[in-house]
Short mmCIF file of C-alpha atoms in Angstrom, two decimals:
data_model
loop_
_atom_site.label_atom_id
_atom_site.label_comp_id
_atom_site.label_asym_id
_atom_site.label_seq_id
_atom_site.Cartn_x
_atom_site.Cartn_y
_atom_site.Cartn_z
CA MET A 1 52.15 79.89 111.55
CA ASP A 2 53.66 79.13 108.12
CA ARG A 3 53.67 75.59 106.79
CA LYS A 4 57.38 74.98 107.40
CA ASN A 5 57.17 76.00 111.07
CA PHE A 6 53.96 74.01 111.54
CA ILE A 7 55.58 70.82 110.23
CA ASN A 8 58.71 71.50 112.29
CA SER A 9 56.49 71.63 115.39
CA LEU A 10 55.23 68.14 114.57
CA LEU A 11 58.64 66.59 113.95
CA PRO A 12 60.21 64.34 116.54
CA LEU A 13 63.32 65.72 118.21
CA GLY A 14 66.32 65.62 115.89
CA LEU A 15 64.38 65.05 112.65
CA SER A 16 65.01 67.84 110.17
CA VAL A 17 62.75 69.09 107.39
CA ASN A 18 64.95 67.17 104.93
CA GLY A 19 64.51 64.07 107.08
CA PHE A 20 60.76 64.60 107.00
CA ALA A 21 60.93 64.84 103.21
CA GLN A 22 62.94 61.62 103.10
CA LEU A 23 60.32 59.76 105.14
CA PHE A 24 57.31 61.10 103.30
CA GLY A 25 58.73 61.43 99.81
CA ASP A 26 58.66 64.28 97.30
CA LYS A 27 55.16 65.42 98.27
CA ILE A 28 56.69 68.23 100.33
CA ASP A 29 56.05 71.33 98.18
CA PHE A 30 58.23 73.82 100.05
CA ILE A 31 61.81 74.22 101.03
CA SER A 32 63.48 76.74 103.30
CA SER A 33 65.75 79.25 101.57
CA ASP A 34 67.21 80.01 104.97
CA GLU A 35 71.03 80.06 104.80
CA THR A 36 71.36 77.64 107.71
CA SER A 37 69.22 75.01 105.96
CA ILE A 38 71.45 74.67 102.89
CA LYS A 39 73.23 71.33 102.79
CA VAL A 40 76.60 71.34 101.01
CA PRO A 41 77.97 67.99 99.80
CA PRO A 42 81.55 67.23 100.89
CA TYR A 43 84.14 68.84 98.62
CA LEU A 44 86.37 66.42 96.76
CA LYS A 45 89.99 65.61 97.48
CA LYS A 46 92.50 63.83 95.29
CA GLY A 47 91.67 60.15 94.93
CA ASP A 48 87.91 60.65 95.26
CA SER A 49 85.65 59.12 92.62
CA ILE A 50 83.46 60.90 90.08
CA GLY A 51 80.78 58.90 88.32
CA ILE A 52 79.89 59.62 84.70
CA THR A 53 76.41 58.70 83.60
CA CYS A 54 73.93 59.99 81.06
CA PRO A 55 70.33 60.35 82.24
CA ALA A 56 69.35 62.24 79.08
CA GLY A 57 70.70 62.24 75.49
CA TYR A 58 73.08 59.82 73.80
CA ILE A 59 76.87 60.04 73.84
CA SER A 60 79.46 57.46 72.82
CA ASN A 61 82.24 56.06 74.98
CA GLU A 62 84.79 57.68 72.67
CA GLU A 63 83.27 61.14 73.14
CA ILE A 64 83.79 61.14 76.92
CA ILE A 65 87.51 60.29 76.73
CA PRO A 66 88.73 63.94 76.87
CA ALA A 67 86.64 64.56 79.99
CA VAL A 68 87.84 61.37 81.65
CA SER A 69 91.47 62.28 80.92
CA LYS A 70 91.13 65.83 82.26
CA MET A 71 89.35 64.80 85.47
CA LYS A 72 92.05 62.19 86.07
CA GLU A 73 94.60 65.00 85.68
CA TRP A 74 92.73 66.82 88.44
CA GLY A 75 93.47 63.81 90.65
CA TYR A 76 90.11 62.04 90.65
CA GLN A 77 89.19 58.46 89.93
CA ILE A 78 86.51 57.98 87.30
CA LYS A 79 83.73 55.43 87.14
CA VAL A 80 81.89 55.28 83.81
CA GLY A 81 78.30 54.11 84.06
CA ASP A 82 76.99 51.05 82.28
CA VAL A 83 74.51 53.12 80.29
CA VAL A 84 77.16 55.25 78.54
CA GLY A 85 77.39 54.27 74.88
CA LYS A 86 74.00 52.51 74.80
CA LYS A 87 72.00 54.22 72.07
CA ASN A 88 68.22 54.18 72.17
CA PHE A 89 67.26 56.56 69.36
CA SER A 90 68.16 60.06 70.69
CA GLN A 91 68.54 58.90 74.28
CA GLU A 92 71.20 57.04 76.19
CA GLY A 93 69.59 53.65 76.68
CA THR A 94 66.03 53.02 77.75
CA ASP A 95 64.33 54.89 80.57
CA GLU A 96 64.88 51.86 82.79
CA GLU A 97 68.60 51.67 81.94
CA ARG A 98 69.20 55.39 82.52
CA LEU A 99 67.28 55.29 85.79
CA ALA A 100 69.15 52.21 87.06
CA ASP A 101 72.56 53.71 86.21
CA PHE A 102 71.83 57.06 87.84
CA GLN A 103 70.28 55.41 90.90
CA GLN A 104 73.29 53.14 91.37
CA MET A 105 75.65 56.11 91.35
CA LEU A 106 73.38 58.12 93.60
CA ASP A 107 73.39 55.32 96.19
CA ASP A 108 77.10 54.44 95.94
CA LYS A 109 78.87 56.01 98.96
CA ASN A 110 82.23 55.74 97.20
CA ILE A 111 81.13 58.10 94.42
CA LYS A 112 81.47 61.70 95.61
CA ALA A 113 80.13 63.46 92.50
CA ILE A 114 78.05 62.55 89.46
CA MET A 115 78.73 64.27 86.14
CA SER A 116 76.18 63.95 83.36
CA ALA A 117 77.93 63.16 80.11
CA ARG A 118 75.61 65.45 78.14
CA GLY A 119 72.18 67.06 78.16
CA GLY A 120 69.59 66.65 75.45
CA TYR A 121 66.31 65.26 76.69
CA GLY A 122 65.22 62.49 79.02
CA ILE A 123 65.44 63.29 82.75
CA VAL A 124 61.81 64.34 83.07
CA ARG A 125 60.92 60.79 81.98
CA ILE A 126 62.63 59.30 85.05
CA ILE A 127 62.73 62.02 87.73
CA ASP A 128 59.65 60.75 89.60
CA LYS A 129 61.16 57.27 89.88
CA ILE A 130 64.50 58.35 91.38
CA ASN A 131 64.83 57.45 95.06
CA PHE A 132 66.69 60.27 96.83
CA SER A 133 66.55 58.77 100.36
CA LYS A 134 70.22 57.67 100.49
CA TYR A 135 71.33 60.82 98.68
CA VAL A 136 69.68 63.00 101.34
CA LEU A 137 71.64 61.21 104.06
CA ASN A 138 74.90 61.24 102.09
CA PRO A 139 74.80 64.16 99.59
CA LYS A 140 77.15 64.30 96.63
CA TRP A 141 77.67 66.84 93.87
CA ILE A 142 75.36 66.56 90.85
CA ILE A 143 77.01 68.22 87.84
CA GLY A 144 75.61 69.42 84.52
CA PHE A 145 73.34 71.90 82.76
CA SER A 146 70.67 72.10 80.04
CA ASP A 147 68.36 69.09 80.65
CA ILE A 148 70.13 68.61 84.00
CA THR A 149 68.15 71.69 85.08
CA VAL A 150 65.43 69.18 86.00
CA LEU A 151 67.72 67.74 88.69
CA HIS A 152 68.92 71.15 89.91
CA SER A 153 65.34 72.37 90.29
CA HIS A 154 63.96 69.18 91.85
CA ILE A 155 66.80 68.86 94.36
CA ASN A 156 66.66 72.52 95.36
CA ARG A 157 62.90 72.41 95.84
CA HIS A 158 62.78 69.28 97.98
CA TYR A 159 66.16 68.89 99.67
CA ASN A 160 68.01 72.22 99.51
CA ILE A 161 71.24 70.43 98.64
CA ALA A 162 73.79 72.35 96.58
CA THR A 163 74.50 71.18 93.01
CA ILE A 164 76.83 72.36 90.23
CA HIS A 165 75.57 73.96 87.01
CA SER A 166 78.38 73.58 84.50
CA LYS A 167 79.69 72.10 81.28
CA MET A 168 79.50 68.32 80.83
CA CYS A 169 81.67 65.67 79.18
CA ASN A 170 80.60 66.60 75.65
CA SER A 171 82.06 70.11 76.14
CA PHE A 172 85.63 69.02 76.91
CA PRO A 173 87.97 69.69 73.93
CA SER A 174 89.58 66.72 72.21
CA ASP A 175 92.90 68.59 72.20
CA TRP A 176 93.40 70.74 75.30
CA ASN A 177 96.34 72.59 73.77
CA LEU A 178 94.25 73.81 70.84
CA ALA A 179 91.26 74.93 72.92
CA GLU A 180 90.45 78.60 73.47
CA GLN A 181 91.42 79.93 76.88
CA VAL A 182 87.81 80.80 77.71
CA GLN A 183 86.81 77.17 77.19
CA LYS A 184 89.69 75.95 79.35
CA ASP A 185 88.80 78.38 82.12
CA SER A 186 85.16 77.31 82.05
CA ILE A 187 86.12 73.65 82.39
CA ASP A 188 88.67 74.34 85.12
CA SER A 189 85.94 76.18 87.03
CA ILE A 190 84.23 72.79 87.53
CA ASN A 191 87.24 71.61 89.51
CA ASN A 192 87.22 74.88 91.44
CA CYS A 193 83.67 74.10 92.55
CA LEU A 194 84.43 70.46 93.36
CA SER A 195 87.51 71.33 95.41
CA GLY A 196 85.73 73.92 97.51
CA LYS A 197 87.05 77.20 96.16
CA ILE A 198 84.90 80.27 96.73
CA ILE A 199 83.28 81.08 93.40
CA GLU A 200 83.47 84.62 92.05
CA GLN A 201 82.50 85.37 88.46
CA THR A 202 82.25 88.59 86.49
CA ALA A 203 80.38 89.72 83.39
CA VAL A 204 80.99 92.50 80.92
CA PRO A 205 78.69 95.51 81.42
CA ASN A 206 75.56 95.79 79.29
CA LYS A 207 73.86 99.15 78.83
CA ASN A 208 70.50 97.49 79.54
CA ASN A 209 71.53 96.23 83.00
CA LYS A 210 69.52 97.40 86.02
CA PRO A 211 72.09 98.36 88.67
CA GLY A 212 71.77 97.21 92.25
CA ILE A 213 73.02 94.84 94.93
CA ALA A 214 71.35 91.56 95.89
CA LYS A 215 71.97 88.65 98.21
CA GLY A 216 70.27 85.29 97.97
CA GLN A 217 70.34 81.64 97.12
CA LEU A 218 71.34 81.09 93.49
CA VAL A 219 68.92 78.97 91.44
CA GLY A 220 68.04 78.51 87.80
CA GLY A 221 69.21 76.91 84.58
CA ASN A 222 67.76 76.36 81.15
CA LEU A 223 64.72 78.58 80.62
CA LYS A 224 62.77 76.18 78.39
CA THR A 225 63.30 73.36 80.86
CA LEU A 226 62.15 75.54 83.76
CA GLU A 227 59.02 76.41 81.77
CA THR A 228 58.20 72.73 81.26
CA LEU A 229 58.54 72.11 85.03
CA ALA A 230 55.97 74.77 85.93
CA GLY A 231 53.22 73.35 88.12
CA SER A 232 55.00 70.02 88.50
CA ASN A 233 56.59 68.32 91.48
CA SER A 234 59.94 69.70 90.29
CA ASP A 235 58.83 73.31 89.83
CA LEU A 236 61.42 75.83 91.00
CA ILE A 237 60.65 78.10 93.94
CA THR A 238 62.24 81.53 93.41
CA LYS A 239 61.11 83.63 96.38
CA ASN A 240 63.99 85.67 97.87
CA LYS A 241 66.47 84.03 95.48
CA ILE A 242 68.76 85.11 92.66
CA LEU A 243 67.52 83.50 89.45
CA PHE A 244 69.74 82.83 86.42
CA VAL A 245 68.45 81.62 83.05
CA GLU A 246 69.93 80.71 79.68
CA ASP A 247 68.74 79.05 76.47
CA THR A 248 69.60 78.10 72.93
CA GLY A 249 67.85 77.64 69.61
CA GLU A 250 64.69 79.58 70.47
CA TYR A 251 62.84 82.26 68.52
CA LEU A 252 62.34 85.63 70.17
CA TYR A 253 58.58 85.10 70.37
CA SER A 254 59.20 81.82 72.20
CA ILE A 255 61.56 83.53 74.64
CA ASP A 256 58.91 86.19 75.21
CA ARG A 257 56.35 83.49 75.97
CA MET A 258 58.71 81.82 78.45
CA PHE A 259 59.29 85.09 80.31
CA TRP A 260 55.55 85.66 80.44
CA ASN A 261 55.34 82.23 82.03
CA LEU A 262 57.86 83.30 84.68
CA LYS A 263 55.96 86.51 85.32
CA ARG A 264 52.42 85.06 85.36
CA SER A 265 53.48 82.18 87.62
CA GLY A 266 54.90 84.65 90.16
CA LYS A 267 58.52 83.64 89.72
CA LEU A 268 59.69 87.18 88.93
CA SER A 269 57.74 89.12 91.54
CA GLN A 270 59.65 88.14 94.69
CA LEU A 271 63.18 87.69 93.36
CA ASN A 272 66.23 89.30 94.92
CA GLY A 273 68.04 89.46 91.59
CA LEU A 274 67.89 88.24 87.96
CA ILE A 275 70.81 87.05 85.81
CA ILE A 276 70.40 86.59 82.06
CA GLY A 277 73.01 84.25 80.63
CA GLY A 278 73.75 83.30 77.05
CA PHE A 279 70.87 83.08 74.59
CA LYS A 280 71.47 81.69 71.10
CA ILE A 281 68.46 83.08 69.27
CA LYS A 282 66.97 81.67 66.07
CA PRO A 283 66.57 84.36 63.38
CA ASP A 284 62.97 85.38 62.79
CA ASP A 285 61.36 83.89 59.72
CA PRO A 286 60.90 86.47 56.93
CA GLY A 287 57.64 88.31 57.47
CA GLU A 288 57.34 86.93 61.03
CA GLU A 289 59.63 89.38 62.81
CA PHE A 290 58.83 89.64 66.52
CA GLY A 291 59.94 93.23 66.92
CA LYS A 292 61.61 93.10 70.34
CA THR A 293 65.16 92.31 71.43
CA LEU A 294 66.02 89.90 74.24
CA GLU A 295 66.76 92.85 76.52
CA GLU A 296 63.43 94.48 75.70
CA ILE A 297 61.58 91.23 76.35
CA VAL A 298 63.14 90.84 79.81
CA LEU A 299 62.91 94.47 80.92
CA GLU A 300 59.24 94.60 79.97
CA LYS A 301 58.54 91.80 82.45
CA VAL A 302 60.54 93.26 85.36
CA LYS A 303 59.96 97.01 84.95
CA GLU A 304 57.95 97.30 88.18
CA PHE A 305 60.53 95.45 90.28
CA SER A 306 63.51 97.11 91.96
CA TYR A 307 66.00 94.23 92.04
CA PRO A 308 69.17 94.22 89.91
CA VAL A 309 69.18 92.60 86.47
CA CYS A 310 72.24 91.78 84.39
CA PHE A 311 72.62 90.52 80.82
CA ASP A 312 75.39 88.60 79.06
CA PHE A 313 76.46 86.59 82.10
CA PRO A 314 78.91 83.80 81.08
CA VAL A 315 76.61 80.82 81.54
CA GLY A 316 74.78 78.78 78.91
CA HIS A 317 75.21 76.85 75.67
CA GLN A 318 78.50 78.52 74.78
CA LYS A 319 82.24 78.15 75.32
CA ASN A 320 82.15 80.69 78.15
CA ASN A 321 79.96 78.63 80.48
CA VAL A 322 81.34 78.99 83.99
CA ALA A 323 80.51 76.57 86.79
CA LEU A 324 78.14 77.82 89.49
CA LYS A 325 77.11 76.20 92.76
CA CYS A 326 73.32 76.17 92.66
CA GLY A 327 71.68 76.53 96.05
CA MET A 328 74.55 78.46 97.64
CA ILE A 329 74.24 82.04 98.86
CA TYR A 330 75.75 84.70 96.58
CA ASN A 331 76.16 88.45 96.47
CA LEU A 332 75.26 89.99 93.11
CA GLN A 333 76.55 93.48 92.34
CA VAL A 334 75.41 95.09 89.11
CA LYS A 335 77.13 98.41 88.40
CA GLU A 336 77.44 100.46 85.26
CA THR A 337 81.12 99.53 85.03
CA ASN A 338 81.08 95.88 86.11
CA VAL A 339 79.04 92.89 87.28
CA THR A 340 80.19 90.54 90.04
CA LEU A 341 78.59 87.38 91.39
CA LYS A 342 80.42 86.10 94.49
CA GLU A 343 79.67 83.13 96.69
CA ILE A 344 79.39 84.03 100.35
#
């Protein structure tokens, strides 16, 4: 009997695995990737409230104005957290202030979604102190990417509640009319997720893609952040899932090391599919050339696996960063002529 079924046999009638996790805390080191176990927060309707907080890097009150204005145009009320605008070196307030602000929004039943104002660094400093007990009983959408990968991974591992990987407040243009269409579409895709639209995204073909069809729960985020979570209480479980990764400002040798981490930790061996998003790569230092491309680095690590792999998917630290519902079931089709990722 596997561990999940064994614990289920011990649970009192009516208590779910998520309820067990709520009672006994984040010591549960498994989660079902079964489609029926996925918990989807209520989709938003006009008049619902979105909270803006910043559990990681610093942003000013002025810098979130474009995001506040646009989300109000979508029909939502906005509550700005007390920590926004409080600078503590590179972070938004102290650990205690960021934790208190995030916790308050997590527990507030009137807030239906929480958008992180920006990424940066800082969530790993507070993740073990966040109390998810009320959130498990009344889920809401957690929105963001980059350092917010910590939350996506932790929540997927322990609670199997869907979250949204997308742009944050610092990515909204100051003048909507002057923004590129691809940036507008990426931002509008956040509202598509929040309002319950079925997500379907495409990518341009890449000659290095490995064709195939896959179905599975979509998980992932920033590659460097996922590497730092390895072996921790927030480590991502990838078995039978579709994994997407992206990163920025890394050397090729560093990217190679991170993919070795994925391979050696078993995260690549039992995937259903692999999506490579945007990677902004640092040029090699003169005389220190690594000698492999991003595509070569990835394909070397997955050559013995039969699942589909696609490159250049529109997700990452770039203008074309579409919103994706992490934890939901998707179909991935990688063909020579096109790539499609569609929520089921």
